[in-house]
Coordinates of C-alpha atoms in Angstrom, one line a residue:
M1 CA 111.3 137.0 114.7
N2 CA 111.7 135.5 113.0
L3 CA 111.7 135.4 107.4
R4 CA 111.2 136.2 108.7
R5 CA 110.2 135.2 109.7
S6 CA 107.1 134.4 108.2
A7 CA 105.5 136.8 110.6
A8 CA 107.0 139.7 108.8
V9 CA 106.4 138.3 105.4
L10 CA 102.7 137.9 105.6
A11 CA 102.5 141.4 106.9
A12 CA 104.3 142.5 103.8
V13 CA 101.7 140.6 101.7
A14 CA 98.8 142.4 103.5
V15 CA 100.4 145.8 102.9
I16 CA 102.1 145.4 99.6
G17 CA 99.4 143.2 98.1
A18 CA 96.9 146.0 98.8
A19 CA 99.2 148.8 97.6
A20 CA 100.7 147.4 94.4
P21 CA 100.2 144.6 92.0
A22 CA 102.3 141.5 92.4
A23 CA 104.0 142.1 89.1
A24 CA 105.5 145.4 90.3
D25 CA 108.6 143.7 91.9
P26 CA 111.7 145.5 90.6
S27 CA 114.1 142.7 91.1
P28 CA 113.1 139.5 89.2
S29 CA 114.6 136.5 91.0
P30 CA 117.5 135.0 89.2
S31 CA 117.8 131.3 88.4
K32 CA 119.8 129.2 90.8
P33 CA 123.1 129.3 88.7
A34 CA 123.1 133.1 88.9
L35 CA 122.8 133.4 92.6
P36 CA 125.7 135.4 94.2
S37 CA 128.4 133.1 95.5
A38 CA 128.5 135.2 98.7
L39 CA 124.8 134.6 99.5
Y40 CA 123.8 132.0 102.1
G41 CA 121.4 129.4 100.8
D42 CA 120.5 128.2 97.3
S43 CA 116.8 129.0 97.1
D44 CA 115.1 132.1 95.6
P45 CA 116.3 135.2 97.6
Q46 CA 113.7 137.5 96.2
Y47 CA 111.7 137.7 99.4
D48 CA 114.3 137.0 102.2
G49 CA 117.8 137.4 100.8
V50 CA 118.9 140.2 103.2
W51 CA 117.0 138.6 106.1
R52 CA 118.6 135.2 105.8
Q53 CA 122.0 136.7 105.1
S54 CA 121.7 138.9 108.2
L55 CA 120.7 136.1 110.5
A56 CA 123.5 133.9 109.1
L57 CA 126.1 136.5 109.8
L58 CA 124.7 137.3 113.2
A59 CA 124.6 133.6 114.2
Q60 CA 128.2 133.0 113.0
H61 CA 129.3 136.0 115.1
T62 CA 127.4 134.7 118.1
A63 CA 129.2 131.3 117.7
D64 CA 132.6 133.0 117.5
V65 CA 133.0 132.5 113.7
E66 CA 134.3 135.3 111.6
P67 CA 132.0 135.5 108.6
P68 CA 133.5 135.7 105.1
K69 CA 134.2 139.2 104.0
A70 CA 132.5 138.6 100.7
A71 CA 129.3 137.7 102.5
V72 CA 129.4 140.8 104.6
D73 CA 130.2 143.0 101.6
W74 CA 127.2 141.5 99.8
L75 CA 125.0 142.5 102.6
T76 CA 126.3 146.1 102.8
G77 CA 126.0 146.4 99.1
Q78 CA 122.3 145.7 99.2
Q79 CA 121.6 149.0 101.0
C80 CA 119.7 151.7 99.2
A81 CA 121.0 155.3 99.2
D82 CA 118.4 156.3 101.8
G83 CA 119.6 153.7 104.2
S84 CA 116.9 151.1 103.7
F85 CA 117.2 147.5 102.6
A86 CA 115.0 145.6 100.2
P87 CA 114.8 141.8 100.5
Y88 CA 117.0 141.3 97.4
R89 CA 118.5 143.5 94.7
A90 CA 119.9 141.5 91.9
D91 CA 121.5 144.6 90.3
T92 CA 122.9 146.9 92.9
A93 CA 124.4 149.2 90.2
K94 CA 120.8 150.3 89.6
A95 CA 119.7 152.8 92.2
C96 CA 116.7 152.1 94.4
D97 CA 113.5 153.9 93.3
D98 CA 109.9 154.1 94.3
R99 CA 109.4 150.6 92.8
T100 CA 112.0 149.0 95.1
T101 CA 110.1 147.3 97.9
V102 CA 112.2 148.1 100.9
D103 CA 111.0 147.2 104.4
T104 CA 111.7 147.6 108.1
N105 CA 112.4 144.0 108.9
Q106 CA 115.2 143.4 106.3
T107 CA 116.7 146.8 107.3
A108 CA 116.5 146.1 111.1
A109 CA 118.0 142.6 110.7
A110 CA 120.9 144.0 108.6
V111 CA 121.5 146.6 111.3
Q112 CA 121.6 143.9 114.0
A113 CA 124.1 141.8 112.1
L114 CA 126.4 144.6 111.0
A115 CA 126.4 146.3 114.4
A116 CA 127.5 143.1 116.0
L117 CA 130.3 142.6 113.5
G118 CA 131.5 146.1 114.0
G119 CA 133.2 148.5 111.5
H120 CA 130.1 149.4 109.6
D121 CA 128.9 152.5 111.3
A122 CA 128.3 154.4 108.1
V123 CA 125.9 151.7 106.9
T124 CA 124.1 151.2 110.3
D125 CA 123.8 154.9 111.0
K126 CA 122.1 155.5 107.6
A127 CA 119.8 152.5 108.2
V128 CA 118.8 153.7 111.6
G129 CA 118.2 157.1 110.2
W130 CA 115.8 155.6 107.7
L131 CA 114.0 153.5 110.3
K132 CA 113.5 156.6 112.4
S133 CA 112.1 158.5 109.4
V134 CA 109.4 155.9 108.9
Q135 CA 108.3 155.5 112.5
N136 CA 104.6 155.7 113.0
T137 CA 102.8 158.2 115.2
D138 CA 102.0 155.4 117.7
G139 CA 105.7 154.8 118.2
G140 CA 105.9 151.6 116.2
W141 CA 106.6 150.3 112.8
G142 CA 104.8 148.3 110.1
Y143 CA 106.5 145.9 107.7
V144 CA 106.7 148.7 105.1
A145 CA 106.9 152.4 105.5
G146 CA 103.4 153.7 106.2
G147 CA 102.0 150.3 107.1
A148 CA 100.1 150.0 110.4
S149 CA 102.4 149.1 113.3
D150 CA 102.7 145.5 114.2
T151 CA 104.4 143.7 117.1
N152 CA 106.9 141.8 115.0
S153 CA 108.2 144.7 113.0
T154 CA 108.3 147.0 116.0
S155 CA 110.3 144.5 118.0
V156 CA 112.9 143.8 115.4
V157 CA 113.4 147.5 115.0
I158 CA 113.9 147.9 118.8
G159 CA 116.6 145.2 118.5
A160 CA 118.3 147.2 115.7
L161 CA 118.1 150.5 117.7
A162 CA 119.6 148.9 120.7
A163 CA 122.3 147.2 118.6
A164 CA 123.3 150.5 117.1
G165 CA 123.7 152.2 120.5
E166 CA 120.3 154.0 120.5
K167 CA 118.0 154.0 123.5
P168 CA 114.7 152.7 122.1
A169 CA 112.6 154.5 124.8
E170 CA 114.0 157.8 123.6
V171 CA 113.2 157.2 119.9
K172 CA 109.8 158.9 119.7
K173 CA 107.3 160.1 117.1
D174 CA 104.7 162.5 118.4
G175 CA 105.8 161.7 121.9
K176 CA 105.3 157.9 121.5
S177 CA 108.1 155.4 121.8
P178 CA 108.2 151.8 120.3
Y179 CA 107.4 150.6 123.8
D180 CA 104.2 152.5 123.8
A181 CA 103.3 150.8 120.5
L182 CA 104.0 147.4 122.1
L183 CA 101.9 148.2 125.1
G184 CA 99.1 149.1 122.8
L185 CA 99.3 145.6 121.2
A186 CA 99.4 143.7 124.5
L187 CA 96.2 141.8 125.5
P188 CA 94.7 142.5 128.9
C189 CA 94.7 139.8 131.7
E190 CA 91.1 138.8 131.1
G191 CA 89.6 136.6 128.5
D192 CA 91.2 134.4 125.8
G193 CA 94.9 134.9 125.3
A194 CA 95.4 136.8 128.5
G195 CA 98.8 138.5 128.6
A196 CA 99.7 137.7 125.0
F197 CA 100.5 140.1 122.2
A198 CA 98.5 140.5 119.0
F199 CA 100.2 140.9 115.7
Q200 CA 97.9 143.9 114.9
P201 CA 94.3 144.7 115.8
D202 CA 91.9 142.9 113.4
K203 CA 89.5 144.7 111.2
K204 CA 87.2 145.4 114.1
G205 CA 90.0 146.7 116.3
T206 CA 90.1 143.5 118.4
L207 CA 93.4 142.2 119.7
I208 CA 93.7 138.4 119.2
A209 CA 96.5 136.5 120.8
N210 CA 99.3 135.3 118.5
A211 CA 102.1 133.1 119.7
D212 CA 104.7 134.4 117.1
A213 CA 103.8 138.0 117.9
T214 CA 104.0 137.2 121.6
A215 CA 107.5 135.8 121.2
A216 CA 108.5 139.0 119.3
G217 CA 106.7 141.2 121.8
V218 CA 108.4 139.7 124.8
L219 CA 111.8 140.1 123.1
G220 CA 111.1 143.6 122.0
S221 CA 109.7 144.6 125.4
T222 CA 113.0 143.6 127.0
G223 CA 114.9 145.8 124.5
A224 CA 116.8 142.8 123.2
G225 CA 117.7 141.7 119.7
L226 CA 117.6 138.4 117.8
A227 CA 120.7 137.0 119.4
A228 CA 119.8 137.9 122.9
G229 CA 121.4 136.2 125.8
P230 CA 119.7 135.2 129.1
G231 CA 118.1 138.0 131.1
K232 CA 117.8 138.2 134.9
G233 CA 115.1 138.0 137.4
G234 CA 112.1 137.2 135.1
Q235 CA 109.3 134.9 136.1
A236 CA 106.9 133.4 133.6
D237 CA 104.7 131.8 136.3
A238 CA 103.7 135.0 138.0
A239 CA 100.1 136.2 137.9
C240 CA 99.2 138.3 134.9
A241 CA 99.0 142.0 135.9
T242 CA 98.1 145.2 134.1
A243 CA 100.8 145.9 131.5
D244 CA 101.7 149.4 132.6
S245 CA 105.4 149.0 131.7
P246 CA 107.4 147.1 129.0
G247 CA 108.8 144.8 131.8
Q248 CA 105.3 143.8 132.9
A249 CA 104.1 143.3 129.3
A250 CA 107.1 141.0 128.8
A251 CA 106.3 139.0 131.9
N252 CA 102.7 138.6 130.9
G253 CA 103.7 137.5 127.4
A254 CA 106.3 135.0 128.9
A255 CA 103.5 133.5 131.0
Y256 CA 101.4 133.1 127.9
L257 CA 104.2 131.4 126.0
T258 CA 105.0 129.1 129.0
K259 CA 101.4 127.9 129.0
A260 CA 101.4 127.4 125.2
L261 CA 104.6 125.4 125.5
A262 CA 103.4 123.3 128.4
G263 CA 103.1 119.6 127.8
S264 CA 104.4 119.3 124.3
G265 CA 107.4 121.6 124.7
H266 CA 106.7 123.3 121.4
L267 CA 104.3 125.8 119.7
V268 CA 101.9 124.5 117.1
S269 CA 101.7 125.7 113.5
A270 CA 98.6 127.7 112.5
L271 CA 99.2 127.4 108.8
P272 CA 96.2 126.0 106.9
G273 CA 96.1 122.3 107.0
A274 CA 98.9 122.1 109.5
E275 CA 97.2 122.9 112.8
D276 CA 98.6 119.8 114.6
Q277 CA 102.2 120.2 113.4
P278 CA 105.0 121.7 115.5
D279 CA 106.2 125.2 114.6
Y280 CA 109.9 124.9 115.0
G281 CA 110.7 128.5 114.1
N282 CA 108.2 130.0 116.4
T283 CA 109.4 127.7 119.2
A284 CA 113.0 128.8 118.7
D285 CA 111.9 132.4 118.8
A286 CA 110.0 131.7 122.0
V287 CA 113.1 130.2 123.6
V288 CA 115.1 133.3 122.9
A289 CA 112.3 135.6 124.2
L290 CA 111.8 133.6 127.4
A291 CA 115.5 133.5 128.1
A292 CA 115.8 137.3 127.4
Q293 CA 112.9 137.9 129.8
G294 CA 114.7 135.9 132.4
S295 CA 112.4 132.8 132.3
T296 CA 115.4 130.6 131.7
E297 CA 113.9 127.3 133.1
Q298 CA 111.0 127.6 130.7
A299 CA 113.3 128.5 127.8
G300 CA 115.5 125.5 128.6
A301 CA 112.6 123.1 128.4
A302 CA 111.6 124.2 125.0
A303 CA 115.3 124.3 123.9
D304 CA 115.6 120.6 125.0
W305 CA 112.6 119.8 122.7
L306 CA 114.3 121.6 119.8
E307 CA 117.5 119.7 120.4
K308 CA 115.6 116.4 120.0
N309 CA 113.4 117.3 117.1
A310 CA 114.5 120.3 115.1
A311 CA 117.5 119.0 113.1
G312 CA 115.4 117.8 110.2
W313 CA 113.4 121.0 110.0
A314 CA 116.6 123.1 109.9
A315 CA 118.2 120.9 107.2
Q316 CA 115.1 121.4 105.0
S317 CA 114.7 125.1 105.8
G318 CA 118.2 126.4 105.5
P319 CA 120.4 129.3 106.8
A320 CA 117.8 131.3 108.7
A321 CA 116.5 128.1 110.5
Y322 CA 120.0 127.1 111.5
A323 CA 120.5 130.7 112.7
Q324 CA 117.4 130.5 114.8
L325 CA 118.5 127.4 116.5
I326 CA 122.0 128.9 117.2
F327 CA 120.2 131.8 118.8
A328 CA 118.2 129.4 120.9
A329 CA 121.3 127.5 122.0
H330 CA 123.1 130.8 122.8
A331 CA 120.2 132.1 124.8
T332 CA 120.0 128.9 127.0
G333 CA 123.7 128.2 127.3
A334 CA 123.6 125.1 125.1
D335 CA 126.5 124.2 122.7
P336 CA 125.5 125.1 119.1
R337 CA 128.2 122.7 117.9
A338 CA 126.5 119.8 119.6
F339 CA 122.9 120.7 119.6
G340 CA 121.0 117.4 119.7
G341 CA 124.0 115.7 118.0
T342 CA 124.1 118.4 115.2
D343 CA 126.8 120.9 114.7
L344 CA 124.6 123.9 113.8
V345 CA 127.6 126.1 113.1
E346 CA 129.1 123.7 110.6
R347 CA 125.7 123.2 108.9
L348 CA 125.1 126.9 108.7
T349 CA 128.6 127.6 107.3
A350 CA 128.1 124.9 104.7
T351 CA 125.2 126.9 103.2
G352 CA 127.4 129.8 102.3
P353 CA 131.0 130.7 101.3
A354 CA 133.9 129.5 103.4
P355 CA 134.4 131.6 106.5
E356 CA 137.6 133.7 107.1
K357 CA 138.1 131.9 110.4
A358 CA 136.2 129.3 112.3
A359 CA 137.4 129.4 115.9
Q360 CA 136.2 126.5 118.1
P361 CA 135.8 127.2 121.9
S362 CA 139.0 125.1 122.4
D363 CA 140.8 127.5 120.0
D364 CA 141.2 124.7 117.5
K365 CA 140.8 126.0 113.9
G366 CA 137.8 124.8 112.1
D367 CA 137.8 123.5 108.6
K368 CA 138.8 126.2 106.2
G369 CA 138.4 124.0 103.1
D370 CA 136.5 125.1 100.1
K371 CA 132.7 124.9 100.3
D372 CA 131.9 125.5 96.7
E373 CA 128.8 123.4 96.8
K374 CA 126.0 124.7 99.0
K375 CA 123.3 122.5 100.5
D376 CA 120.0 122.6 98.7
D377 CA 118.1 124.4 101.4
S378 CA 115.0 126.5 101.3
D379 CA 116.7 129.1 103.4
S380 CA 114.2 130.4 105.9
G381 CA 111.9 129.2 108.6
F382 CA 108.7 129.9 106.6
G383 CA 109.6 128.6 103.2
V384 CA 109.9 130.8 100.2
W385 CA 107.5 128.9 97.9
W386 CA 104.7 129.1 100.5
F387 CA 105.3 132.8 100.6
V388 CA 105.1 133.0 96.8
G389 CA 101.8 131.2 96.9
V390 CA 100.5 133.7 99.5
C391 CA 101.6 136.6 97.3
L392 CA 99.6 135.1 94.4
I393 CA 96.5 134.8 96.6
A394 CA 97.0 138.4 97.8
G395 CA 97.2 139.6 94.2
I396 CA 93.9 138.0 93.5
G397 CA 92.3 140.1 96.2
I398 CA 91.7 137.8 99.1
G399 CA 92.7 140.6 101.4
F400 CA 93.7 140.2 105.1
L401 CA 95.1 136.8 105.8
F402 CA 94.5 135.2 109.2
S403 CA 97.0 132.3 109.2
G404 CA 100.7 131.9 109.1
R405 CA 103.4 133.3 111.4
A406 CA 102.6 136.9 110.4
K407 CA 99.1 137.9 110.3
K408 CA 97.7 134.7 111.7
Q409 CA 95.3 135.2 114.5
Q410 CA 95.7 132.0 116.4
P411 CA 99.0 130.9 117.9

């Protein structure tokens, strides 16, 4: 869920890297001094500008902060005429064309943020229309239009549909809904990774458990979005059963996540050379997914681990990371203004323009002073420069990548 969520990003590499040369990007990234003042974060927005902006605005709304109008206007201004969003358009006066690399994840994240804020029906309706137009025949979505359906992209689109007032189960292509696509990506209850979700089938058609995809799949199967609150009645300790419904698939996936979190309280990174390192972003996504499914006790235990350990990661990673932690706090009833001794809302706000209003729970007004100097953050949970490196590898022709929070095969 998170880019993304690096999960979505590596999917883009797999699809875009095979479909077009890396040099085809239509929006060269500007130097730091030229970054829009309304944009959250100081790092290169070429691959995640809309994603991190959307998460920042949604997280502020979740924390009862009214985002700056300029920041919201920047996001709406990124939309293409057909309703889609690209990661970053440096020159929005230039119309999108077939060289503009729009994608489902940026578009769905923008819908979730703007629907929550309200007053942007024209933008969200057009975006939802585009998402429906690129739905695959299995009911799901890939990262880019025409790409094979994956769990992460399908789930973030489900969240967008629900946020816009649609009923995801009724959004169908050839009789298939997005829930049908997710059920097709859920592992059976036998063998390795029982009950988990795969990102996509591998080249041989095998489903391989993926913790990031499982967190996304659980969330999507509940019909919830990125800023989901706690659900009711879920159990992550029940025996795995045949996933004949979205609810059962979510329960199976929650059980898998609970087992993966047991002991350490966090998920482990599967990036090359980092197998033993905690994956903070995926852990935050798992917290939201477990809470939305109703496994609040399991979600709370992982949230406690994040409170004790994630502040440094968020400070290094920037707006999207702070947003993920705010979502985790919201999902478990924790205070995002005192999350392990860190005011996540204040830290997030400091990465962008000053908010219109910052209302504390006590109704005290927050600091409305100028925040002309942003923190030097890398903006998203996966790290832009790691993604750039992956893109270069994809351009050389390595092909399908098996690591990272997108197309990785091991949780």
